[in-house]
PDB file of C-alpha atoms in Angstrom:
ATOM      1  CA  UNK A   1     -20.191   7.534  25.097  1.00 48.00           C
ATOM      2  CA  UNK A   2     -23.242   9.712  26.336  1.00 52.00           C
ATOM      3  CA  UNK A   3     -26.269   7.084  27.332  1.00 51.00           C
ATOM      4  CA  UNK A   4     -29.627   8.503  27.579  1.00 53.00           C
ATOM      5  CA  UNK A   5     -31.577   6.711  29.185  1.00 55.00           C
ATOM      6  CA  UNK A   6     -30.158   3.680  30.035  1.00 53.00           C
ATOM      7  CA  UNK A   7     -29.845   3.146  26.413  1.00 51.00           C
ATOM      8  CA  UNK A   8     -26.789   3.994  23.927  1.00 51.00           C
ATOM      9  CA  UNK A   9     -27.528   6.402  21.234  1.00 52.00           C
ATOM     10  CA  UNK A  10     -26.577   3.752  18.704  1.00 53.00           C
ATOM     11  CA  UNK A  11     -27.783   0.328  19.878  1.00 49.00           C
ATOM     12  CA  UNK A  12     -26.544  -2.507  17.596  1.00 49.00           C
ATOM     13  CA  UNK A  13     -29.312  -4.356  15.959  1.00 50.00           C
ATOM     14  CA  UNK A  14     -28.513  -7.836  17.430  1.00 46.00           C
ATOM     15  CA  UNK A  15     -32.128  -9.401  15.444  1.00 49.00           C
ATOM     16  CA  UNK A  16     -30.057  -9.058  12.208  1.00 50.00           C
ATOM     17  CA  UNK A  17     -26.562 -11.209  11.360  1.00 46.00           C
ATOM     18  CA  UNK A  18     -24.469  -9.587   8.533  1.00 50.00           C
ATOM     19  CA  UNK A  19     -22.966 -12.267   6.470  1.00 47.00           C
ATOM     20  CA  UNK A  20     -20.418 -12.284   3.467  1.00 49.00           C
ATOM     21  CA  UNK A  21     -21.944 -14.282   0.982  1.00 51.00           C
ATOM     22  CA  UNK A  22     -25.708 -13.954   2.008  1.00 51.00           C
ATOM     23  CA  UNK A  23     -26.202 -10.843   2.846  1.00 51.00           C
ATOM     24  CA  UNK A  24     -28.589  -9.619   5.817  1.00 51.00           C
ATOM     25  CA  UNK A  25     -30.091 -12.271   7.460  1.00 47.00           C
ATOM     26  CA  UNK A  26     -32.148 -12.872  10.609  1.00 50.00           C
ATOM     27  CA  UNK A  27     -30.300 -14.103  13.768  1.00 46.00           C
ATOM     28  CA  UNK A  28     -33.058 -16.001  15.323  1.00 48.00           C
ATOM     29  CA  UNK A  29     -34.065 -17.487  12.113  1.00 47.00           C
ATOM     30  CA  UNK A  30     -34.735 -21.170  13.130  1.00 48.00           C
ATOM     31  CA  UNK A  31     -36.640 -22.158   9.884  1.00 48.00           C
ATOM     32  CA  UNK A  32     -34.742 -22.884   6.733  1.00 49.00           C
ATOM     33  CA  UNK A  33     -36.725 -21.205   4.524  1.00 49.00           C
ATOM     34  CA  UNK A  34     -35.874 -18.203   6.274  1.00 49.00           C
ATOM     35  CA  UNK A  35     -32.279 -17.416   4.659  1.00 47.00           C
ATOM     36  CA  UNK A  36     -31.743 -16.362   1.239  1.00 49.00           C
ATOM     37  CA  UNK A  37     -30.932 -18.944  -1.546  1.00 49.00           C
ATOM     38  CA  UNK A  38     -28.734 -17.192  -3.757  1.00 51.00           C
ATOM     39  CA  UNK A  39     -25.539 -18.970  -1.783  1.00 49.00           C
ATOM     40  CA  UNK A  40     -24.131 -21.948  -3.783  1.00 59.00           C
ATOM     41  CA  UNK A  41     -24.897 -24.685  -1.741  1.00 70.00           C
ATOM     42  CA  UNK A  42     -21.869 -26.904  -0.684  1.00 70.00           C
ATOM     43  CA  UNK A  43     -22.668 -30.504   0.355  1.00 82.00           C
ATOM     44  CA  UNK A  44     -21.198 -32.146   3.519  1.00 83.00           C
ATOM     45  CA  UNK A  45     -19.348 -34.411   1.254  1.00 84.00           C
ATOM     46  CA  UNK A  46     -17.759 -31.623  -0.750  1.00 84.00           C
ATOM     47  CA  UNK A  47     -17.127 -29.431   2.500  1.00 83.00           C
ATOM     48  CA  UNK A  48     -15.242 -32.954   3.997  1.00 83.00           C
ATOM     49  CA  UNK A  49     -12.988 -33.063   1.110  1.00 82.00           C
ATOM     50  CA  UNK A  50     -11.820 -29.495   1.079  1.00 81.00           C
ATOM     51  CA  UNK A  51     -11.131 -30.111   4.444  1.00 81.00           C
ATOM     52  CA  UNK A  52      -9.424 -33.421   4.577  1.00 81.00           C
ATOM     53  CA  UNK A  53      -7.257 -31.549   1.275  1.00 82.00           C
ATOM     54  CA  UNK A  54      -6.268 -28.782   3.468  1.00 80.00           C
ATOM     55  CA  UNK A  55      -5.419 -30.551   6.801  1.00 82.00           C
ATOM     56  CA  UNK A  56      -3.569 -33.539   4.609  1.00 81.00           C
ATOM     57  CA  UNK A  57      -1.527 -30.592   2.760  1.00 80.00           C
ATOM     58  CA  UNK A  58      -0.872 -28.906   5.697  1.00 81.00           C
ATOM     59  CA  UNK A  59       0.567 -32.277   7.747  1.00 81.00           C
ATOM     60  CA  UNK A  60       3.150 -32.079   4.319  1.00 78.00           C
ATOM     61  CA  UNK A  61       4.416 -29.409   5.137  1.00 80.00           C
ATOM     62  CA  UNK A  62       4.729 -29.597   8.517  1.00 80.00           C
ATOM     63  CA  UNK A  63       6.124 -32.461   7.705  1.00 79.00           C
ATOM     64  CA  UNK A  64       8.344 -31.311   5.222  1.00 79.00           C
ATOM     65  CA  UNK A  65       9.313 -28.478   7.448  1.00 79.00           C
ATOM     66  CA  UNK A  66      10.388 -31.149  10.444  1.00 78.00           C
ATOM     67  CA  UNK A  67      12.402 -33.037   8.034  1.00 78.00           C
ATOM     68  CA  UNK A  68      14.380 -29.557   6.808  1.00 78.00           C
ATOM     69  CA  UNK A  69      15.285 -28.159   9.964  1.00 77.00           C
ATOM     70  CA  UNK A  70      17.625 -31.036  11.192  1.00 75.00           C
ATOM     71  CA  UNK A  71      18.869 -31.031   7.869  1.00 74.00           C
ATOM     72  CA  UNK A  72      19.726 -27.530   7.917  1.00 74.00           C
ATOM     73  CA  UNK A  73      21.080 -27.871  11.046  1.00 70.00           C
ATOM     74  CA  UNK A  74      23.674 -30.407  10.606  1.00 68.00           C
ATOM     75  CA  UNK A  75      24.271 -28.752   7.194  1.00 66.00           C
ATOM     76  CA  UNK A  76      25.445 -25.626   8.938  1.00 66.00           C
ATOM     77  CA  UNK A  77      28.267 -27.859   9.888  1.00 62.00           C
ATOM     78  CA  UNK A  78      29.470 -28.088   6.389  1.00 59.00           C
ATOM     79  CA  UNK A  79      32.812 -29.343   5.557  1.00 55.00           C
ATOM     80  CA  UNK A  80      35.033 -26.644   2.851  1.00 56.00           C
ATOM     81  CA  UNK A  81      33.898 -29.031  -0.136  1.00 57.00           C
ATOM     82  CA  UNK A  82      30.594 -28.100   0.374  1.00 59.00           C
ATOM     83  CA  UNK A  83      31.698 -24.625   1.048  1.00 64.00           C
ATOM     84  CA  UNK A  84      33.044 -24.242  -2.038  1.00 64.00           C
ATOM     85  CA  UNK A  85      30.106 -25.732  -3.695  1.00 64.00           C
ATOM     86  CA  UNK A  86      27.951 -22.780  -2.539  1.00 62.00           C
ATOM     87  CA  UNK A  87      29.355 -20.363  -4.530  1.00 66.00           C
ATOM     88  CA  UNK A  88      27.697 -22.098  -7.074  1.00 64.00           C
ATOM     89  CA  UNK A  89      24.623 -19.744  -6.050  1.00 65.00           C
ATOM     90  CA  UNK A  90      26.493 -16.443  -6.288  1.00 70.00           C
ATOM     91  CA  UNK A  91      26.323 -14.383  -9.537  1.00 72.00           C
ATOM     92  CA  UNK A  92      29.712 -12.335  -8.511  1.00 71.00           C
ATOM     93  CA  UNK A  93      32.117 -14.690  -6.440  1.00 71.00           C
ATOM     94  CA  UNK A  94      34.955 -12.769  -3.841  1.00 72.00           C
ATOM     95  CA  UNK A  95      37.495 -11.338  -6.090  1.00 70.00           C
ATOM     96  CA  UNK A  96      40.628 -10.850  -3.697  1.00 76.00           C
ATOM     97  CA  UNK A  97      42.455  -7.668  -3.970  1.00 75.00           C
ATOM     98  CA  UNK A  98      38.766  -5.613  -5.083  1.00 74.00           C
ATOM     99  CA  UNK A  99      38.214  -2.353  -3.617  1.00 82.00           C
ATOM    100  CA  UNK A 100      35.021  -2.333  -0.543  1.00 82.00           C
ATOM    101  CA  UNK A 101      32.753  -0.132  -3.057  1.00 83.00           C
ATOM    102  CA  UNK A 102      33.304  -3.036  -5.733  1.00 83.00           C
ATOM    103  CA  UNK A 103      32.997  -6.117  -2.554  1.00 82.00           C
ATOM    104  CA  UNK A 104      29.399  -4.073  -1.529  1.00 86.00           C
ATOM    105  CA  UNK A 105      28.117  -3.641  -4.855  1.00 86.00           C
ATOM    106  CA  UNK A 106      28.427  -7.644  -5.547  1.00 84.00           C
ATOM    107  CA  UNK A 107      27.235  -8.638  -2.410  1.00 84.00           C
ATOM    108  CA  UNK A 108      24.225  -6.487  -2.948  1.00 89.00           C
ATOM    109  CA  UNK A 109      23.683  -7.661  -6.726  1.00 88.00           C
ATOM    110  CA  UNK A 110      24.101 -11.387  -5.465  1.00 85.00           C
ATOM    111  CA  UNK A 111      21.283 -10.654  -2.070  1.00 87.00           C
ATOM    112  CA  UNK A 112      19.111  -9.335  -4.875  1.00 90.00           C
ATOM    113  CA  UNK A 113      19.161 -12.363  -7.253  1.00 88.00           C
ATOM    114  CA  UNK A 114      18.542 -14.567  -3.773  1.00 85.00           C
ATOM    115  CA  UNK A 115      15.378 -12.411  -2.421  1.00 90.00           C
ATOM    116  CA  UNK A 116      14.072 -12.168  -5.748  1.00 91.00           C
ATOM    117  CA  UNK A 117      14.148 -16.254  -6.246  1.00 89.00           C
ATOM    118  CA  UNK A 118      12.500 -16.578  -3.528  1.00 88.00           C
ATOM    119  CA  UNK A 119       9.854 -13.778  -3.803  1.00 93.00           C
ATOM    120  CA  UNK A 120       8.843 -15.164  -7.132  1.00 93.00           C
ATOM    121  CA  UNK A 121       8.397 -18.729  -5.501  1.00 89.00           C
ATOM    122  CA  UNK A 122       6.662 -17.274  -3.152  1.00 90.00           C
ATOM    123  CA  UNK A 123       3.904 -15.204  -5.549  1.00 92.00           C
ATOM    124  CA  UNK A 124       4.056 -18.280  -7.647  1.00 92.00           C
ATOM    125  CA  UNK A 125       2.974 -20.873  -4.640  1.00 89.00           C
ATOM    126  CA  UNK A 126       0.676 -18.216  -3.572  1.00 90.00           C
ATOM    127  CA  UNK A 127      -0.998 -18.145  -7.055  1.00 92.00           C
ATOM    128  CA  UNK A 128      -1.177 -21.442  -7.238  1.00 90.00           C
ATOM    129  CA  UNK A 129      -2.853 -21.953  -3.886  1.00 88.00           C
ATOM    130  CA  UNK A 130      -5.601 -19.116  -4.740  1.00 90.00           C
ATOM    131  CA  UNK A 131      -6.461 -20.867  -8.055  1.00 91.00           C
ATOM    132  CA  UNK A 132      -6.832 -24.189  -5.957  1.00 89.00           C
ATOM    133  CA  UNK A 133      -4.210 -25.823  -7.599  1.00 90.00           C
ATOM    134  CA  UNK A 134      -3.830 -28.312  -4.880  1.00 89.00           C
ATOM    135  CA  UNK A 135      -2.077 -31.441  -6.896  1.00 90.00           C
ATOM    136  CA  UNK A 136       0.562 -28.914  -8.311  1.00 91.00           C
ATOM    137  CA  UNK A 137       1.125 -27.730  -4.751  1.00 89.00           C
ATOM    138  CA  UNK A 138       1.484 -31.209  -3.364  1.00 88.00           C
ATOM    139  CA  UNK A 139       3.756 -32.422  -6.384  1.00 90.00           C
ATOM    140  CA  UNK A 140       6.117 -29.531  -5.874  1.00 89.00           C
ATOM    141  CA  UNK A 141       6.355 -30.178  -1.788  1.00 89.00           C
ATOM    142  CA  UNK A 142       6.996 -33.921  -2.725  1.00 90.00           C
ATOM    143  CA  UNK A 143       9.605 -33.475  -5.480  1.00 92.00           C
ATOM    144  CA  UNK A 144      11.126 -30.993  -2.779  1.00 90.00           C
ATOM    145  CA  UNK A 145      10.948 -33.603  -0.335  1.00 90.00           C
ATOM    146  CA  UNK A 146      12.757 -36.065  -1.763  1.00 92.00           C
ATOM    147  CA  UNK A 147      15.323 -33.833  -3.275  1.00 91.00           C
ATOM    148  CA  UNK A 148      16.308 -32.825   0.307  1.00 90.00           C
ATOM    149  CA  UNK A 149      16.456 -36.300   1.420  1.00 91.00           C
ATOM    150  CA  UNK A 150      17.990 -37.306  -1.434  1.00 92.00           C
ATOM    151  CA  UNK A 151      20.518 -34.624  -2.721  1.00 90.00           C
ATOM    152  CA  UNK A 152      21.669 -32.742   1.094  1.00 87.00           C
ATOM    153  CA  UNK A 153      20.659 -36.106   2.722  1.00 89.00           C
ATOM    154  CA  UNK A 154      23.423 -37.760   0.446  1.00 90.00           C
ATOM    155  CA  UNK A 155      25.874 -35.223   0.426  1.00 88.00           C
ATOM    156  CA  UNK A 156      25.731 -35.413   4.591  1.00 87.00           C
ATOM    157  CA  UNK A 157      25.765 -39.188   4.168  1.00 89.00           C
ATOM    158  CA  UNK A 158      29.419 -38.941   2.278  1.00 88.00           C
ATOM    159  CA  UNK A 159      30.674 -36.306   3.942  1.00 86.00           C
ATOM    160  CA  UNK A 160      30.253 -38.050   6.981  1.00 87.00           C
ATOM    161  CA  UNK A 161      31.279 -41.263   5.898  1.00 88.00           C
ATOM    162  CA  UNK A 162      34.787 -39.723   4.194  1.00 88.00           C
ATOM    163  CA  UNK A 163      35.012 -37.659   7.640  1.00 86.00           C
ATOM    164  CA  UNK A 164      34.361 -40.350  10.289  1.00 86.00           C
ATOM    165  CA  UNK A 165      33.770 -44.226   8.882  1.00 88.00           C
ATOM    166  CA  UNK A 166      35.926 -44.591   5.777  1.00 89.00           C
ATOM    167  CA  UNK A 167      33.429 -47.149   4.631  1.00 90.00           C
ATOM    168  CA  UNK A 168      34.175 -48.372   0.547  1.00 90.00           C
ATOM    169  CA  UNK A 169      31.296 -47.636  -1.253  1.00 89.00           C
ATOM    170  CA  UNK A 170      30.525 -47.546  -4.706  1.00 91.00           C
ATOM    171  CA  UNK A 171      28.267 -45.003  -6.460  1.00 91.00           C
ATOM    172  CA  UNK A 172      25.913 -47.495  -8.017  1.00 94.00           C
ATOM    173  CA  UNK A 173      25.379 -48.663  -4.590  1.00 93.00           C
ATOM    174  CA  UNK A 174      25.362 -45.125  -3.151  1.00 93.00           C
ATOM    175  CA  UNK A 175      22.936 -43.506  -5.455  1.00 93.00           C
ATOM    176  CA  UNK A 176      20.740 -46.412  -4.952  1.00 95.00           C
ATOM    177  CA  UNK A 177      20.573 -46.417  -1.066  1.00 93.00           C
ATOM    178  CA  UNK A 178      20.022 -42.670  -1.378  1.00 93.00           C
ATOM    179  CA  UNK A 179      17.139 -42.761  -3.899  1.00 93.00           C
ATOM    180  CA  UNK A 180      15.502 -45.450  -1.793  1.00 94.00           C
ATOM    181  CA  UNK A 181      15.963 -43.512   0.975  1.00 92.00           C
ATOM    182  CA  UNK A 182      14.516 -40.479  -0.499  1.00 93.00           C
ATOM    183  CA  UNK A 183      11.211 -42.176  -2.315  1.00 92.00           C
ATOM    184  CA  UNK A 184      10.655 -44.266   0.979  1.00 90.00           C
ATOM    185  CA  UNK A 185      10.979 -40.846   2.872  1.00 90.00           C
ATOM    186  CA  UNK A 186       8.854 -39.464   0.781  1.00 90.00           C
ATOM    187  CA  UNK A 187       6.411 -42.273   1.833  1.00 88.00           C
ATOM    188  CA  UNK A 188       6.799 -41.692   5.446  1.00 86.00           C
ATOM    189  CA  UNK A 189       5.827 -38.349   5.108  1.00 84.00           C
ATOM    190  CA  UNK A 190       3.148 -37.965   2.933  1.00 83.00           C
ATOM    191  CA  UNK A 191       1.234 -41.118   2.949  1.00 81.00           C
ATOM    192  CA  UNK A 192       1.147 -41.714   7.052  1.00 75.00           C
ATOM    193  CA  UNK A 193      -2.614 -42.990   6.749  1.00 69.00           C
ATOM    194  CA  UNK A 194      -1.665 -45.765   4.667  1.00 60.00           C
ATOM    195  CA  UNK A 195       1.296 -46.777   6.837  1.00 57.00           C
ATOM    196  CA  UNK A 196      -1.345 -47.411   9.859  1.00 58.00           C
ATOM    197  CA  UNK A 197      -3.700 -49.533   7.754  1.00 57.00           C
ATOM    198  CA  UNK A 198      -0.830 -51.403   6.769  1.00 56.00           C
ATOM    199  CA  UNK A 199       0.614 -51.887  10.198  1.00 54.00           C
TER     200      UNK A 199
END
């Protein structure tokens, strides 16, 4: 960059600060009756909430998140029962005896149903979190939540249990441990603050 004199050709203008929503305004503006007033005016209160919404939503799902990777984990393990349930997901199941154009073409028809699930999720929890739709957002992680813990959780539980302990169990007494489980998990997760006024 040529200088002459000491100086660049194109100082920046350092008296002025360019911001979004308020256009041009002076940087060593100490007075408030200095900056323009078209800006909505957000009140500490206001600003507090939208944080404590944000950080509480975003605990959630870290939350959430620390819950489903253990489960996904030990899930890996799976036992053929709940290999066989997965097909379950598949629109074109292994045909044995099909040709490798006919095996490629399903696999690729049942990727494409998977992706696109969870591309539309993705748009739709993306919508939903541009329109501020906060309570819908923190519903859906919660219902999620305890479905995991509730549904895999369970299905680990008796798989483990018909594996390894060979425990009797009924299902009244099954599905109501696991429910339990999965509303108190629920709990645990979402409502922390409460826990340590209660403790």
């Amino acid at each position: 960059m040529p200088i002459s004199n000491g100086v660049p050709p194109s100082a920046p203008k350092y008296e002025q600060v360019m911001t979004p929503s308020e256009g041009i305004v002076p940087a060593s503006s100490d007075h408030p009756g200095d900056a323009p007033t078209s800006a909505p005016h957000v009140s500490a209160d206001e600003q507090q909430e939208r944080e404590e919404t944000a950080e509480d939503l975003m605990h959630g799902i870290n939350s959430f998140w620390a819950v489903v990777w253990p489960v996904v984990a030990v899930v890996n393990c799976r036992s053929r029962a709940l290999e066989r349930s997965m097909g379950s997901y598949l629109v074109y199941n292994e045909v044995q005896g099909a040709d490798a154009g006919q095996v490629v073409g399903h696999s690729l028809v049942n990727a494409l149903v998977v992706i696109g699930f969870v591309t539309g999720l993705t748009f739709f929890m993306a919508l939903l979190y541009k329109f501020n739709c906060m309570r819908i957002l923190v519903g859906y992680i919660m219902f999620s939540s305890s479905a995991i813990l509730g549904f895999v959780g369970g299905q680990l539980v008796d798989t483990v249990n018909d594996t390894y302990l060979h425990w009797p169990i009924d299902w009244v007494s099954f599905l109501f441990i696991m429910v339990n489980f999965s509303f108190v998990g629920v709990v645990a997760i979402f409502y922390q603050k409460v826990w340590h006024v209660w403790l």
